[in-house]
Short mmCIF file of C-alpha atoms and ligand atoms in Angstrom, two decimals:
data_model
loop_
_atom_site.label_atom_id
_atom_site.label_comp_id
_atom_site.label_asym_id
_atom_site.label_seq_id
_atom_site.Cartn_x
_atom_site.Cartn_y
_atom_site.Cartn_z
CA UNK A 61 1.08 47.40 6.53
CA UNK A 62 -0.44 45.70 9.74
CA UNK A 63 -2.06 41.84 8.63
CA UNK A 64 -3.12 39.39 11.27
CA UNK A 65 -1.21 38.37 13.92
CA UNK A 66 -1.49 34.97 12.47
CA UNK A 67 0.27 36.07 9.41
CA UNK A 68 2.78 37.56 10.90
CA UNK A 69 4.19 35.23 13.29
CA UNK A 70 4.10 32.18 10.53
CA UNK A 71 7.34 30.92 9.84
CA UNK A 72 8.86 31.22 6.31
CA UNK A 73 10.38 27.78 5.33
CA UNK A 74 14.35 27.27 5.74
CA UNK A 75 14.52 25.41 2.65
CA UNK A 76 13.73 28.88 0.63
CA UNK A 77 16.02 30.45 2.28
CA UNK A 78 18.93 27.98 1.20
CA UNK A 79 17.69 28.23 -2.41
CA UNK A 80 17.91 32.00 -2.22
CA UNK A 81 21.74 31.34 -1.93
CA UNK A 82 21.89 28.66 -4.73
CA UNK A 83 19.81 30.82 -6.95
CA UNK A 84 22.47 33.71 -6.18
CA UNK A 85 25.41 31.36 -6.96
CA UNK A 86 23.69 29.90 -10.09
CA UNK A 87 22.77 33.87 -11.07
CA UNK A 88 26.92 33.87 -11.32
CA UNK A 89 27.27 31.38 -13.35
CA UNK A 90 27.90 28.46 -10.32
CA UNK A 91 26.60 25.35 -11.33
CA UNK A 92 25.81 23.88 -7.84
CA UNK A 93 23.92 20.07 -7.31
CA UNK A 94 20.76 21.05 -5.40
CA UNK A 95 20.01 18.14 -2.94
CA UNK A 96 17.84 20.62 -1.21
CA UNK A 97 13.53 20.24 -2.58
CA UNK A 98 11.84 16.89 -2.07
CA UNK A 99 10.59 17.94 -5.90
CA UNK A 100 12.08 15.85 -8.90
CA UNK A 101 13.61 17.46 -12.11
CA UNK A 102 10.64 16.60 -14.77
CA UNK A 103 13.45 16.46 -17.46
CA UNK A 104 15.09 14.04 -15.62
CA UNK A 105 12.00 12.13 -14.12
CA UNK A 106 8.71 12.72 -16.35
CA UNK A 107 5.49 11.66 -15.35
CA UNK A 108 4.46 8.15 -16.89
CA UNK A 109 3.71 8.42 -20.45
CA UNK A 110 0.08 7.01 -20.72
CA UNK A 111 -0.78 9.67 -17.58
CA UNK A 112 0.61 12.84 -19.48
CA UNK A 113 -1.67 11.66 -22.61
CA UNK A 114 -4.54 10.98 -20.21
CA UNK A 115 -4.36 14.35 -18.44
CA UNK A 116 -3.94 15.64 -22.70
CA UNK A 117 -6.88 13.64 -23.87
CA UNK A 118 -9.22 14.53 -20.91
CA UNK A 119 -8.77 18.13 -21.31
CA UNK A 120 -9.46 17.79 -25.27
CA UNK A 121 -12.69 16.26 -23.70
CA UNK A 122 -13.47 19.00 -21.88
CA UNK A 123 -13.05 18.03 -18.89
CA UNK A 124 -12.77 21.50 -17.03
CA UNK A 125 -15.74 22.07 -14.93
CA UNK A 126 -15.69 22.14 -10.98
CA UNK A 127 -14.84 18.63 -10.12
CA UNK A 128 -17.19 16.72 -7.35
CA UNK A 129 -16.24 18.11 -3.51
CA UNK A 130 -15.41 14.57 -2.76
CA UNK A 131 -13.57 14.01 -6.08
CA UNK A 132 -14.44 12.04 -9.02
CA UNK A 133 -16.09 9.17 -8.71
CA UNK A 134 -13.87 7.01 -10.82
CA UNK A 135 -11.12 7.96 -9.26
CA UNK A 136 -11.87 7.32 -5.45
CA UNK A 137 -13.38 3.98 -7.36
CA UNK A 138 -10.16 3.31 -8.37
CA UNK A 139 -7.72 4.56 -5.38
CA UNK A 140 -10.16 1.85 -3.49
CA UNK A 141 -8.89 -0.51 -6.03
CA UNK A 142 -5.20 0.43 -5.70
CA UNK A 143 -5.21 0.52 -2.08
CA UNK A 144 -6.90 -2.73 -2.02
CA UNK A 145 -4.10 -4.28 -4.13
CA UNK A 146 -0.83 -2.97 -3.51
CA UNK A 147 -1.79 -2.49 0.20
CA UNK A 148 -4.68 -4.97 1.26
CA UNK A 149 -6.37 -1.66 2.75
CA UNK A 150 -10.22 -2.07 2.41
CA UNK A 151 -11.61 1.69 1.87
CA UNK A 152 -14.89 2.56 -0.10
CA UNK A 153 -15.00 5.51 -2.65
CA UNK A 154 -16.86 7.33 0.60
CA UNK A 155 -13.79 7.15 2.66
CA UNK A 156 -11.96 8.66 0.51
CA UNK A 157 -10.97 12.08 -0.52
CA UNK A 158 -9.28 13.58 -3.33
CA UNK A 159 -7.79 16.87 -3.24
CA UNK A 160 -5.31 19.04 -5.10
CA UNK A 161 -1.97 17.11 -3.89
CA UNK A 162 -1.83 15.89 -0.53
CA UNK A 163 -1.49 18.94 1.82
CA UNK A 164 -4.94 20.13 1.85
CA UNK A 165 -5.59 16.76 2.91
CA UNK A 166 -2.97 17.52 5.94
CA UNK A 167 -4.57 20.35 6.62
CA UNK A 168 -7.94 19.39 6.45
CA UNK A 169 -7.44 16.84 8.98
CA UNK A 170 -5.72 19.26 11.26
CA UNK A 171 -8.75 21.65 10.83
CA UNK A 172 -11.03 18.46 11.04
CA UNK A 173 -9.96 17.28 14.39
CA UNK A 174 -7.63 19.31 16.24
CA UNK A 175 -9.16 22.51 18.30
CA UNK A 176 -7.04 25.76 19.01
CA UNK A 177 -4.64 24.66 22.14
CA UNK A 178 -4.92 21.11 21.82
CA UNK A 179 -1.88 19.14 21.52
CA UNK A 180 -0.50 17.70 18.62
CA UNK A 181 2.14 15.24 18.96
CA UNK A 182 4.89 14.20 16.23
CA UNK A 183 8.15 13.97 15.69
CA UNK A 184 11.51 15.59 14.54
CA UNK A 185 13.00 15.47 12.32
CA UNK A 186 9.63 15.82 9.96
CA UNK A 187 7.64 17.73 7.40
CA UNK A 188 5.90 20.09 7.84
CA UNK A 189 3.55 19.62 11.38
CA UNK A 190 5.21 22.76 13.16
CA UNK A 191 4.00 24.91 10.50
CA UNK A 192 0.23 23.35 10.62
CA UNK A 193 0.02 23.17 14.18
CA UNK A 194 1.12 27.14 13.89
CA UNK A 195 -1.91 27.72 11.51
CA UNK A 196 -4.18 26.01 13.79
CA UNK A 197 -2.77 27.51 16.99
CA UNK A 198 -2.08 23.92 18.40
CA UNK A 199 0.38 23.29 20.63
CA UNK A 200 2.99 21.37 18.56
CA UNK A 201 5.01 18.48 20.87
CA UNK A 202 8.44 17.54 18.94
CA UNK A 203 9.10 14.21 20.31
CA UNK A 204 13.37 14.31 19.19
CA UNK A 205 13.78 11.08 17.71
CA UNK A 206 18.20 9.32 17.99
CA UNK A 207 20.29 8.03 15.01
CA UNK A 208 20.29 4.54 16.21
CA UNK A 209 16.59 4.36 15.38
CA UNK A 210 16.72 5.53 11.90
CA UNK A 211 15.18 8.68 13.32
CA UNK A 212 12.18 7.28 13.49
CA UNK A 213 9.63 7.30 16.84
CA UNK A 214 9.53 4.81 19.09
CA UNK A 215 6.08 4.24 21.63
CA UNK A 216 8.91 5.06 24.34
CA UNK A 217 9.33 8.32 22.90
CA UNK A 218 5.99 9.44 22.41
CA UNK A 219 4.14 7.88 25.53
CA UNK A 220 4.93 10.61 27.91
CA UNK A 221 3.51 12.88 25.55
CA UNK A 222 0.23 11.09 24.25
CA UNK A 223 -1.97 11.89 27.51
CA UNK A 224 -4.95 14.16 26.10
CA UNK A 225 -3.36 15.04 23.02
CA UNK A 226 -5.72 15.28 20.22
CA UNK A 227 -3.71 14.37 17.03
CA UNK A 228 -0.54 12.28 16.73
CA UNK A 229 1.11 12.88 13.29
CA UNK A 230 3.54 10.25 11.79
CA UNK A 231 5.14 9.17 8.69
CA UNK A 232 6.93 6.47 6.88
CA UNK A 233 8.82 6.14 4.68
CA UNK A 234 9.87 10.13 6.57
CA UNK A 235 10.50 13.05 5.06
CA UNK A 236 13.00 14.34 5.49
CA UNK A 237 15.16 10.73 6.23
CA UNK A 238 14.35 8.40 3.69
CA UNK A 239 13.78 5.23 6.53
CA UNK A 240 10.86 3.81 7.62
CA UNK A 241 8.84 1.85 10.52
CA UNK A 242 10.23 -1.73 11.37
CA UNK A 243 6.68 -3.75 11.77
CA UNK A 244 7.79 -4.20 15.70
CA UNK A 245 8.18 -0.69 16.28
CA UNK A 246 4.68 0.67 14.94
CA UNK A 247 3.10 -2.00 16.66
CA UNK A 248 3.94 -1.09 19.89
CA UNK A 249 2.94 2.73 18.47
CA UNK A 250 -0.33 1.25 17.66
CA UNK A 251 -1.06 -0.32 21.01
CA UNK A 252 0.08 3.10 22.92
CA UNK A 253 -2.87 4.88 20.85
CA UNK A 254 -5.45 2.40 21.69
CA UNK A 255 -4.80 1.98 25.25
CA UNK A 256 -4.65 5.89 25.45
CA UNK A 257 -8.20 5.39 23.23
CA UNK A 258 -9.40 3.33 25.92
CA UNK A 259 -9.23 6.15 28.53
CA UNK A 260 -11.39 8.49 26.98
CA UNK A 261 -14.55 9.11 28.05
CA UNK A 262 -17.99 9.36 25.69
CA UNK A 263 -17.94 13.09 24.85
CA UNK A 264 -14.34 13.46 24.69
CA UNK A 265 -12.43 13.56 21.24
CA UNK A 266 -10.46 10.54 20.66
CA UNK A 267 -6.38 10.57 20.27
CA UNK A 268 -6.81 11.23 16.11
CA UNK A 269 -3.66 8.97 14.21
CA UNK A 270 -2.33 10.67 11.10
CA UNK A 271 -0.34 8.64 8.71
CA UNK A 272 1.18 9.84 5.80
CA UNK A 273 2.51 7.25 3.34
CA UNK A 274 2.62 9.44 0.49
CA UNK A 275 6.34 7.60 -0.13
CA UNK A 276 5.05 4.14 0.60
CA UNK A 277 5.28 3.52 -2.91
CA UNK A 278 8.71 3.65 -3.18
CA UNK A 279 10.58 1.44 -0.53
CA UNK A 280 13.46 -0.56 -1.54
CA UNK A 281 14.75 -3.62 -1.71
CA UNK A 282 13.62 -5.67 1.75
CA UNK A 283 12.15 -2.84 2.92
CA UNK A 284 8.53 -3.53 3.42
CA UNK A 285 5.75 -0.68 4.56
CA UNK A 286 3.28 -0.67 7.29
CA UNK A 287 0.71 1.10 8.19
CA UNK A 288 -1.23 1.16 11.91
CA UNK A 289 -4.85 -0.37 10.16
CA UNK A 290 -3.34 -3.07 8.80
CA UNK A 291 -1.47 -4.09 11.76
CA UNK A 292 -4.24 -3.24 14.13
CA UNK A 293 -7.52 -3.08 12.52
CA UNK A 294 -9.39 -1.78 15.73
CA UNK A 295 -7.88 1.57 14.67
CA UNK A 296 -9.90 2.03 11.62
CA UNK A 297 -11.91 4.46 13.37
CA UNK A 298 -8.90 6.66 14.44
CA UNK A 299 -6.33 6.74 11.69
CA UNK A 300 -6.68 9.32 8.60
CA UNK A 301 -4.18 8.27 5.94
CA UNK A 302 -2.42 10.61 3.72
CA UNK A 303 -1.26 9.60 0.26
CA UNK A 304 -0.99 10.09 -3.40
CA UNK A 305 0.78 10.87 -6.39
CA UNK A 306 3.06 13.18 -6.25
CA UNK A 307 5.74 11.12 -5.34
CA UNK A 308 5.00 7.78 -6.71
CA UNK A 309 4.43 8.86 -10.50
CA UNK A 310 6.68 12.03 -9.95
CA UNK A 311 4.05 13.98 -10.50
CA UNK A 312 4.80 16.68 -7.68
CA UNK A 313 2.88 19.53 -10.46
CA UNK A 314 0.15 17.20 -11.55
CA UNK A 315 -1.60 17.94 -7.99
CA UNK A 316 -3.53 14.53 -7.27
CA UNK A 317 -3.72 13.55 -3.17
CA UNK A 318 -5.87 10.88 -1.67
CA UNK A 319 -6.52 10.60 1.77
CA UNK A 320 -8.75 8.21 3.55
CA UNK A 321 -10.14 7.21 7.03
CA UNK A 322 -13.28 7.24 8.85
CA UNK A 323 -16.25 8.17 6.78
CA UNK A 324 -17.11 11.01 9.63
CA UNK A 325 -14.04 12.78 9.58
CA UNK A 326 -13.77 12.77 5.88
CA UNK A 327 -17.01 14.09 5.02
CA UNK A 328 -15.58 16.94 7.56
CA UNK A 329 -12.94 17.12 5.36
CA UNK A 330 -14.41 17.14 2.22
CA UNK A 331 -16.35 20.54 3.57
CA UNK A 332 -13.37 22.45 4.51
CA UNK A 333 -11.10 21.02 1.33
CA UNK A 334 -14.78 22.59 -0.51
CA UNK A 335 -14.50 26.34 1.60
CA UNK A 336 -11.08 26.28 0.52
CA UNK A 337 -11.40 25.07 -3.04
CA UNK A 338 -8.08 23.04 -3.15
CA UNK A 339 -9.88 20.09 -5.50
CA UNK A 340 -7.73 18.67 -7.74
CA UNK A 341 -8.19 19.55 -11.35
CA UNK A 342 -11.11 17.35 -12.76
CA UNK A 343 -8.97 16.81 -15.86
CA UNK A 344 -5.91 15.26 -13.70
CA UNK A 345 -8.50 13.33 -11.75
CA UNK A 346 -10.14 11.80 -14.95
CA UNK A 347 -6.28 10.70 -15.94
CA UNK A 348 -5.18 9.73 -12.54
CA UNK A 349 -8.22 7.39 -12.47
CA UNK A 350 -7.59 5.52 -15.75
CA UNK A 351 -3.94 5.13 -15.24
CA UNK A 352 -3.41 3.90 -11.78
CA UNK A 353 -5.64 0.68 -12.22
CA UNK A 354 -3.59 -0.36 -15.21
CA UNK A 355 -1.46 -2.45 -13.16
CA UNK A 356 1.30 -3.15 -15.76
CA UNK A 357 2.04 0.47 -16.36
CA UNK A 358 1.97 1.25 -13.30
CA UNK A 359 4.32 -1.35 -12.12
CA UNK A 360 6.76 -0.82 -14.75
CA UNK A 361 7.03 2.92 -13.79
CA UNK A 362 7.98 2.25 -10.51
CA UNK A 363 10.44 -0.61 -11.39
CA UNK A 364 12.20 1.86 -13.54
CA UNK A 365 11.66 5.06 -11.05
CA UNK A 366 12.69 3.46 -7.68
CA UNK A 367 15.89 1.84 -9.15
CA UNK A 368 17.40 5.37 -10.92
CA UNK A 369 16.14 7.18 -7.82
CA UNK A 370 17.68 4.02 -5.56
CA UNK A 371 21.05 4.34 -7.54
CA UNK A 372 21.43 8.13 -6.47
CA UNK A 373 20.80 7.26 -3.25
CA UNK A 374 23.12 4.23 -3.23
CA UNK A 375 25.72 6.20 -4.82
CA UNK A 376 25.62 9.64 -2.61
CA UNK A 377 25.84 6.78 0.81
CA UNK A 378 28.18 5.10 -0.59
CA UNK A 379 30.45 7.85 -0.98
CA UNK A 380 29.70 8.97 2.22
CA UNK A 381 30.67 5.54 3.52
CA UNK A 382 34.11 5.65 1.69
CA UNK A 383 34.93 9.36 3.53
CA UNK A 384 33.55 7.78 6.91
CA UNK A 385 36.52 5.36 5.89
CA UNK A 386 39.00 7.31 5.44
CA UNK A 387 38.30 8.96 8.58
CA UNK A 388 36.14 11.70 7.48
CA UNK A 389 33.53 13.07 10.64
CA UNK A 390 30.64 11.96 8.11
CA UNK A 391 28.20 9.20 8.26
CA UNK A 392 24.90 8.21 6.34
CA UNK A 393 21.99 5.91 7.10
CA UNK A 394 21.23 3.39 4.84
CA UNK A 395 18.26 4.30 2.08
CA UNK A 396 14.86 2.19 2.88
CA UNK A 397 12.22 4.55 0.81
CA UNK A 398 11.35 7.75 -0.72
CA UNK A 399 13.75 10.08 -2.41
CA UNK A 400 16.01 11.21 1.06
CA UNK A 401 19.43 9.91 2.57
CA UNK A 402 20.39 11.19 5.88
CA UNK A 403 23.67 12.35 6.36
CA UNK A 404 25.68 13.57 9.19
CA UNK A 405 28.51 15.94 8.29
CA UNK A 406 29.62 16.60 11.70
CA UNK A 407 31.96 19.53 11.22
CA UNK A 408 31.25 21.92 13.72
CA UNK A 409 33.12 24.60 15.50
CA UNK A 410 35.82 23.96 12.82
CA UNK A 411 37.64 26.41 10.62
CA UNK A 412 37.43 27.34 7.15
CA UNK A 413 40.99 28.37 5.49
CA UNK A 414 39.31 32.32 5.69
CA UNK A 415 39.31 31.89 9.44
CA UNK A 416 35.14 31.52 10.02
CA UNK A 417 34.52 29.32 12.63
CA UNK A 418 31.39 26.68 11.37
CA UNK A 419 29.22 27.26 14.23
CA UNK A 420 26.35 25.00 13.86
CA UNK A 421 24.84 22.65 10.63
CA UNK A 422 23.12 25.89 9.06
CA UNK A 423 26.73 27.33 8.98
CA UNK A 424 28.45 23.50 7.71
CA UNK A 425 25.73 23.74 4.45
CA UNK A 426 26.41 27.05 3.64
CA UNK A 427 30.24 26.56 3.01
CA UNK A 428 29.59 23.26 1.32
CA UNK A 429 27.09 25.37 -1.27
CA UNK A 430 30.15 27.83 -1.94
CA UNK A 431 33.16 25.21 -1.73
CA UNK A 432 31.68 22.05 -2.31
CA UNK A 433 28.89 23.35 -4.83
CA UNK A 434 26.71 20.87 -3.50
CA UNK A 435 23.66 21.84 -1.65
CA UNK A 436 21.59 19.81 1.38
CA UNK A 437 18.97 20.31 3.92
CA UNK A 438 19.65 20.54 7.98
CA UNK A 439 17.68 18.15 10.03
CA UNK A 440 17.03 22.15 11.98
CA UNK A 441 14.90 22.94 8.99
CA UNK A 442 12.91 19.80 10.09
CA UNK A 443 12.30 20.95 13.73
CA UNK A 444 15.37 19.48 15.42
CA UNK A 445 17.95 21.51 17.33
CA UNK A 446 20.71 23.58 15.38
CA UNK A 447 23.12 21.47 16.85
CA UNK A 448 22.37 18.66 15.38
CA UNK A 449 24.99 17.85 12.54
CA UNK A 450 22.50 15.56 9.71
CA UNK A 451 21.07 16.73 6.82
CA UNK A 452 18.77 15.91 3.77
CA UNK A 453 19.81 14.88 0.79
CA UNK A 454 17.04 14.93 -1.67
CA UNK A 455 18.04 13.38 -4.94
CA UNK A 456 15.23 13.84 -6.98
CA UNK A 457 16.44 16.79 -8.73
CA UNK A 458 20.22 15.41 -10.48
CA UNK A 459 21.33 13.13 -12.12
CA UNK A 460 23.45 10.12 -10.92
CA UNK A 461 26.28 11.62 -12.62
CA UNK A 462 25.78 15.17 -10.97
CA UNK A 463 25.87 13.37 -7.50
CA UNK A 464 29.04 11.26 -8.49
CA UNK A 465 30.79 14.07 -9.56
CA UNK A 466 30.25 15.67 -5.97
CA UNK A 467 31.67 13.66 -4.09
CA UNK A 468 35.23 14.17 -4.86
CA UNK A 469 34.52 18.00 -4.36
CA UNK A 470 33.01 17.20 -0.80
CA UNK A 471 36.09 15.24 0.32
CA UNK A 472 38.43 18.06 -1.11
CA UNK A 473 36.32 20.86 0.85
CA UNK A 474 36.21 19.47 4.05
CA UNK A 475 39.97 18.49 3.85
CA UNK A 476 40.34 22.35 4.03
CA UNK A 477 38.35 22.15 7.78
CA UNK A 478 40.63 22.33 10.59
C1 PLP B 595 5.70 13.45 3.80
C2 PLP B 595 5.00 14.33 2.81
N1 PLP B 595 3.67 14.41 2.84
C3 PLP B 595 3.00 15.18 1.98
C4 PLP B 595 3.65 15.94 1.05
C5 PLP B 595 2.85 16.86 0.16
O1 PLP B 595 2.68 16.37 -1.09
P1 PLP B 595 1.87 17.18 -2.20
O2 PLP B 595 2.88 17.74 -3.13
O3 PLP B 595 1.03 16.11 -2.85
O4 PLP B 595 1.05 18.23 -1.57
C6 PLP B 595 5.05 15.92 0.99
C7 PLP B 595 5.79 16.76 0.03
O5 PLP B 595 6.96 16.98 0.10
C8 PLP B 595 5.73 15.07 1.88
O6 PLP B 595 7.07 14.98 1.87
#
């Protein structure tokens, strides 16, 4: 049956089709450690106590009527609050938008500020802006980003591509690597968008900055987060922020997003979040806006959350680290923030004991799933080339043991690669 062009040429995502296979394996009775969703395992990481019996208690208040287009007061009341304190942002509750989880805010602010054909700029590896700028019919500018940065953009990078564009989109901590922005390098990121600002004329659109720190919650260690208003204040006018708590509190099913910015664009935003009806529920709202201002709570369930999640991370690179050792073709960047560790298993055009040759990283996961029984993400699934041998691991989803006990079985399987 014919549907719009639109709908046809959208992309499906690669990380379905790698859980297709594990669901096939685990249909035969495989059981195989899925590194592969940026989702956590709610028996293994629950949402903080006091929120579930919010969320309970406000639906036993009835709390089930069409929320505000804007969101609940209370709650933008109190995201000002949190922002304020854990971030020294200064937003009022009119700068701010809740919606249900943060990608209707993403795609609000595409819809808000980029026109069809204009040029979005971002980088790759990274979630998710190929398939917006294909909704939007914007032409999407990868900017490849190198290992020795962390995978993360440099002003170097993205310069040549800034000129006219009407959106840049960045990230930190990133999906899909799990680093973030040294303060040097987003300055000099900040000062390419406002001298590019500064050559724009009255009736033109400005270069649009869209930062999502929905990780920025969860750095560790050292590891401090910045974001481009902070640094450079001047760009208050210019930078549309992307957060909430999905990935902070866990709560990836609870559907709370905040984004804030310019009080223009976000009134914009709150029309098309309205045409599309992607509010949060009002019941998770009244919840989300009680818990996230008790500051004790709150702090204790990221203590707790950021050091199990930091252990799997520590343990899957330092594994890695011991096969890099022992002269394994595998390497892994150090974990800064969120729930990712990159990893470069760089085994192709090598042979499996059946005789396939591994022909690129798609190829290198897929015999890992079936030897290994261990599942990850290629950085191609991020918009990087095929040929690029690092992957996702995404450890929200096992347990500390299930990652430990897969190391041994990664060494043994790509012993068998010649
Ligand atoms: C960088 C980034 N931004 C936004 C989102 C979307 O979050 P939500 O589940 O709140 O829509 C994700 C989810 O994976 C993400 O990784």
């Amino acid at each position: 049956m014919k549907v719009s062009a639109l709908a046809e040429n959208l992309r499906g995502s690669e990380i379905i089709k790698i859980a297709g296979e594990i669901n096939e394996l685990k249909r035969q009775g495989q059981n195989i450690a899925n590194l592969t969703i940026g989702d956590y395992d709610s028996n293994i990481y629950p949402i903080p106590a006091e929120l579930k019996q919010g969320i309970v208690d406000a639906y036993a208040d009835n709390q089930t009527n069409y929320p505000p287009a804007d969101g609940v007061l209370l709650l933008r009341e109190s995201v000002s609050v949190f922002l304020n304190k854990r971030l020294g942002l200064d937003y009022k509750p009119n700068q701010i938008l809740i919606s249900g989880g943060s990608r209707p805010l993403i795609y609000s602010t595409y819809l808000a500020v980029v026109d069809e054909g204009d040029k979005v700029v971002f980088p790759a590896p990274s979630w998710n802006n190929n398939h917006y700028c294909d909704l939007l019919k914007a032409e999407g500018v990868m900017v490849q980003t190198k290992p020795e940065n962390n995978f993360m953009p440099t002003a170097d990078e993205l310069r040549p591509h800034i000129k006219g564009a009407a959106l840049l989109a960045l990230c930190s901590p990133l999906n899909p690597t799990g680093t973030m922005f040294h303060k040097k390098d987003l300055e000099e990121i900040c000062d390419m968008v406002i001298a590019e600002n500064k050559t724009r004329i009255a009736d033109q659109k400005p270069l649009y900055f869209l930062y999502d720190q929905i990780y920025s919650q969860l750095t560790f260690g050292d590891n401090q987060h910045f974001d481009p208003v902070t640094l450079r204040p001047e760009l208050k006018d210019y930078v549309i922020f992307i957060d909430g708590a999905s990935k902070c509190f866990a709560a990836t099913g609870v559907r709370v997003g905040w984004g804030f910015g310019p009080a223009g664009v976000i009134d914009n935003m709150k029309a098309i979040v309205g045409h599309m009806g992607a509010w949060s529920p009002k019941a998770e709202q009244v919840a989300m806006a009680k818990y996230i201002v008790e500051d004790d709570k709150v702090n204790g369930y990221l203590d707790t959350l950021k050091s199990r999640v930091q252990a799997s991370l520590n343990a899957l690179h330092n594994g890695f680290q011991e096969l890099k050792a022992d002269g394994f073709n595998v390497d892994s960047i150090a974990p800064m923030g969120a729930i990712y560790l990159t990893l470069k298993i760089d085994y192709s055009s090598k042979t499996t004991p059946d005789g396939t040759v591994l022909k690129d990283s798609a190829d290198i996961n897929f015999y890992l799933i079936k030897e290994a029984k261990i599942a990850f993400v290629p950085f191609s699934a991020f918009g990087t080339d095929d040929s690029v041998n690092w992957f996702r691991a995404s450890v929200g989803a096992c347990t500390l043991e299930d990652i430990e006990q897969a190391i041994p079985r990664i060494r043994v399987a790509l012993s068998k690669l010649v």
